[in-house]
PDB file of C-alpha atoms in Angstrom:
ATOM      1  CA  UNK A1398      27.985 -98.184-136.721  1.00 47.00           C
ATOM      2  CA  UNK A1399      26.349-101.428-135.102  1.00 57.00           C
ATOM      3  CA  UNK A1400      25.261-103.922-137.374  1.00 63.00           C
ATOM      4  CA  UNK A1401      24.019-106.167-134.481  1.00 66.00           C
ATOM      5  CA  UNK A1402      23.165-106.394-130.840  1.00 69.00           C
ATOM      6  CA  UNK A1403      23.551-109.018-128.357  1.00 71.00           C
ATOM      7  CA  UNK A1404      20.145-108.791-125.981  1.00 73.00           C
ATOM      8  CA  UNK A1405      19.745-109.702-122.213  1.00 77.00           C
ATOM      9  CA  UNK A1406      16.166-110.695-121.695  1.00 84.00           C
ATOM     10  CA  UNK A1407      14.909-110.213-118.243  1.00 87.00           C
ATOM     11  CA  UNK A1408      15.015-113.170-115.555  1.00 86.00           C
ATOM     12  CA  UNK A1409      11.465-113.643-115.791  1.00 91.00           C
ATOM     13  CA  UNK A1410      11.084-113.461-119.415  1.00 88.00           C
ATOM     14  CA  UNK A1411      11.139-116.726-121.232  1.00 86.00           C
ATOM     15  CA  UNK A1412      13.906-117.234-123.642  1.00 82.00           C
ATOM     16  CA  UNK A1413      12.232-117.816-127.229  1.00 83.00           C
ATOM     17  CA  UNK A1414      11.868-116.103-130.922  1.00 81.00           C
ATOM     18  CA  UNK A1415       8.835-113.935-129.891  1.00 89.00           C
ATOM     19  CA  UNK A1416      10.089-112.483-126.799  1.00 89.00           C
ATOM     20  CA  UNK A1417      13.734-111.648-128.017  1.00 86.00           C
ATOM     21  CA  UNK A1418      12.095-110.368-131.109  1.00 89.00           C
ATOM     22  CA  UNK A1419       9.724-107.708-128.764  1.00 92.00           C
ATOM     23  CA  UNK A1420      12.113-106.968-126.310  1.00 90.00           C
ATOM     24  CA  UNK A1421      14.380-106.043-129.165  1.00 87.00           C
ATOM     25  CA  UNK A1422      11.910-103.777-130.679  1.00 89.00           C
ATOM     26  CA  UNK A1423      11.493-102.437-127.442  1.00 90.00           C
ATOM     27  CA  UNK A1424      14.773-101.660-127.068  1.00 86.00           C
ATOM     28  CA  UNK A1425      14.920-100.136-130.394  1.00 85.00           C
ATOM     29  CA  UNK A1426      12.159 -97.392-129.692  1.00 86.00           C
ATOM     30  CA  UNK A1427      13.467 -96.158-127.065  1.00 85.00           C
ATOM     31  CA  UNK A1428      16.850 -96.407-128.522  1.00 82.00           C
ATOM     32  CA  UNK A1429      15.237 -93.699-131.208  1.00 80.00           C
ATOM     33  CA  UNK A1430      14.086 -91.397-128.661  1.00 82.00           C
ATOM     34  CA  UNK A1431      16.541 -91.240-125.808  1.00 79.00           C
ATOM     35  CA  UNK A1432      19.106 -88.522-126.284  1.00 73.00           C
ATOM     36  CA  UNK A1433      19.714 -86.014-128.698  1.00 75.00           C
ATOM     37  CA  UNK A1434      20.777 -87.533-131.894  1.00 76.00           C
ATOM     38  CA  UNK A1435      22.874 -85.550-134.554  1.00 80.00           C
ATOM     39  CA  UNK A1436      21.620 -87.426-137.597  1.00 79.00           C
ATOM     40  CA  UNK A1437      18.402 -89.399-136.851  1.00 76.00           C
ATOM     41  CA  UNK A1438      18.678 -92.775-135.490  1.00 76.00           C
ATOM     42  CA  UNK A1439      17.795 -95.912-138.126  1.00 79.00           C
ATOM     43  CA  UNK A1440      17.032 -98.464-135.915  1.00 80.00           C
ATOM     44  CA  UNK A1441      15.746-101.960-138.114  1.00 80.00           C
ATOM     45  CA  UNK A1442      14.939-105.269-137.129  1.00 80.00           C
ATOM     46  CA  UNK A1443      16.753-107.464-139.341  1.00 78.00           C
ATOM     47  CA  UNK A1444      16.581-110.987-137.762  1.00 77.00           C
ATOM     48  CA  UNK A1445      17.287-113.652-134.961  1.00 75.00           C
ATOM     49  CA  UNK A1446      20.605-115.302-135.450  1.00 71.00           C
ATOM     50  CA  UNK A1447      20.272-117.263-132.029  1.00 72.00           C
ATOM     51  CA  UNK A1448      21.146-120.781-132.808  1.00 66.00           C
ATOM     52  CA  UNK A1449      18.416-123.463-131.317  1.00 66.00           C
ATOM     53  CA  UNK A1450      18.372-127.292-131.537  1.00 64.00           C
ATOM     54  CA  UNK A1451      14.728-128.592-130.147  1.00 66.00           C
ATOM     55  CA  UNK A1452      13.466-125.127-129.202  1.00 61.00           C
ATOM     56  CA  UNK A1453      15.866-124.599-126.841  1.00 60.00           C
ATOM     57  CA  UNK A1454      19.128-121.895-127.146  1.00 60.00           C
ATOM     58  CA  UNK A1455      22.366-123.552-127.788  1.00 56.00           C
ATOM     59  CA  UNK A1456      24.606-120.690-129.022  1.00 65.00           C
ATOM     60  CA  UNK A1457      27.191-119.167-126.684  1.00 68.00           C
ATOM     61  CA  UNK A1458      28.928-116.022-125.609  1.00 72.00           C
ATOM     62  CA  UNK A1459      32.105-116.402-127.752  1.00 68.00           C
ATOM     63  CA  UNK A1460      30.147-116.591-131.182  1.00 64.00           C
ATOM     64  CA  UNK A1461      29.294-113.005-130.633  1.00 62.00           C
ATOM     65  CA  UNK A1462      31.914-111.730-128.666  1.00 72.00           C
ATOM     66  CA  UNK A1463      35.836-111.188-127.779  1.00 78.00           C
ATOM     67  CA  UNK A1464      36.692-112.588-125.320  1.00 79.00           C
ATOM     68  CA  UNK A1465      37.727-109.313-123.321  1.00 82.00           C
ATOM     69  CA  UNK A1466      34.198-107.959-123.494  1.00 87.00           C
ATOM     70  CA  UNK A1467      32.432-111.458-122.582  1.00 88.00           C
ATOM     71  CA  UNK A1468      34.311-111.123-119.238  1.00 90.00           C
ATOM     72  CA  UNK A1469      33.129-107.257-118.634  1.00 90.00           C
ATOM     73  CA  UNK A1470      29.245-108.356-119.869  1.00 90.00           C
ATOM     74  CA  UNK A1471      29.464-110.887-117.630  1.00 92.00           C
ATOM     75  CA  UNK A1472      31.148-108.691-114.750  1.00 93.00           C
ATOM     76  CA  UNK A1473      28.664-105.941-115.288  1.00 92.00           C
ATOM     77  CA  UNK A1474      25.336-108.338-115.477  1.00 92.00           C
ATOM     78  CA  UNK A1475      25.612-111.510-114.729  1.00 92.00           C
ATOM     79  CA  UNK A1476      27.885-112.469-112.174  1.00 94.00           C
ATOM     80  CA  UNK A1477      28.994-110.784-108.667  1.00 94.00           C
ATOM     81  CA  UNK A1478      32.307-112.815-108.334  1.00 95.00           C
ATOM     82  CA  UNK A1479      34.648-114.263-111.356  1.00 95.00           C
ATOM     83  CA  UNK A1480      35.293-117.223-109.221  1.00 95.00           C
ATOM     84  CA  UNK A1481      31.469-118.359-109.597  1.00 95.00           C
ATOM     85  CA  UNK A1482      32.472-119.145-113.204  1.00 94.00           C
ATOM     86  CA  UNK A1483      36.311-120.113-112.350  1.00 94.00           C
ATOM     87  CA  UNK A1484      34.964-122.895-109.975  1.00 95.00           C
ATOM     88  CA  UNK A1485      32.086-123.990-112.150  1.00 94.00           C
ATOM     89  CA  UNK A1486      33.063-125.896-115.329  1.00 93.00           C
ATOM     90  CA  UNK A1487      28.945-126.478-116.044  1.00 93.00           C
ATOM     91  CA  UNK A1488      29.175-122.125-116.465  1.00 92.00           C
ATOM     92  CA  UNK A1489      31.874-122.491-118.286  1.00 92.00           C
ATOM     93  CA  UNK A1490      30.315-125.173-120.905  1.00 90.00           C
ATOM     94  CA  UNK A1491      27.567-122.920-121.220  1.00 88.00           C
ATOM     95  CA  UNK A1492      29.715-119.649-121.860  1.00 89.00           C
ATOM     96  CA  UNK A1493      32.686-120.887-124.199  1.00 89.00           C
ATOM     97  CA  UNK A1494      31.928-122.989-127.684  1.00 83.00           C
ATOM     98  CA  UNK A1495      35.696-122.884-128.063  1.00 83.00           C
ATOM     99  CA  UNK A1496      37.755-125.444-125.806  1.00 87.00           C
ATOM    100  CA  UNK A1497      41.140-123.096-125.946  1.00 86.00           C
ATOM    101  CA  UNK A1498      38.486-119.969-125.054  1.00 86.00           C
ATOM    102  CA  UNK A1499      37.419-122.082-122.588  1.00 89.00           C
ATOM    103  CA  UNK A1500      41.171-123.386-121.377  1.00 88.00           C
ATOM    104  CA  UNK A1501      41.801-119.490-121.505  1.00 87.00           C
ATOM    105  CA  UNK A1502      38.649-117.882-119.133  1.00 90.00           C
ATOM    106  CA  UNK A1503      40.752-117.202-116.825  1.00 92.00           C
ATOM    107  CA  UNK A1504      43.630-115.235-117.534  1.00 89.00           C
ATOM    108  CA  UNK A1505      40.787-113.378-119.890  1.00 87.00           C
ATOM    109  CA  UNK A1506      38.054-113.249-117.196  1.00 92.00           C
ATOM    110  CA  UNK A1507      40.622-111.675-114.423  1.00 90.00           C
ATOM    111  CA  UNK A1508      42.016-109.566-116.452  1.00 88.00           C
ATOM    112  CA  UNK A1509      39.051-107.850-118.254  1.00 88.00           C
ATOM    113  CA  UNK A1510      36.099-108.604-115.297  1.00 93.00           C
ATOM    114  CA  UNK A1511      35.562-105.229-114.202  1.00 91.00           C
ATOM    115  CA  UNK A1512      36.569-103.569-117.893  1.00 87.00           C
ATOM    116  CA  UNK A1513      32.796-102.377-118.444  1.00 85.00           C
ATOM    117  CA  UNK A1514      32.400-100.844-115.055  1.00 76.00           C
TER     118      UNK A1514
END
């Protein structure tokens, strides 16, 4: 059982409380009625737990996940080559909180780039 998503807004979308709040609810309806669901589905907005410092988003990747899925997430939506992050420490300041995640991206991201395909 999930107790919490991580959301991808669209490009065009603004990132702030409102939208990720209705894109999440979005997400949540049709969460309820796609597929045939053995026990019903209780879907439940609960909160935002995006950190923010002056209205704008300063959490990163590795407060919500392992490392081996940021590198498929960012394989399967994000990126088209792992060398766009490899070559780019600015990418890499904005992915990793952690320096030795950081020191670590890529053994993790070659290994486990193509792991949600």
């Amino acid at each position: 059982m999930a107790k919490q998503f991580l959301v991808l807004l669209p490009k065009d979308m603004e990132n702030n409380r409102a939208n990720r709040k209705a894109w999440t609810e979005r997400i949540m309806t049709i969460a309820k009625s796609v597929g045939v669901w053995r026990f019903a589905p209780v879907f439940e907005y609960a909160g935002d737990e995006t950190v923010c410092k002056d209205d704008s988003t300063v959490d990163k990747l590795d407060m919500h996940l392992l490392n081996a899925d940021i590198a498929g997430f960012l394989g399967k939506f994000v990126f088209d080559d792992v060398n766009d992050i490899l070559n780019d420490s600015e990418y890499k300041d904005q992915i990793y909180e952690n320096e030795q995640n950081k020191d670590n991206c890529a053994d993790n991201l070659s290994i486990f780039w193509n792991c949600w395909s």
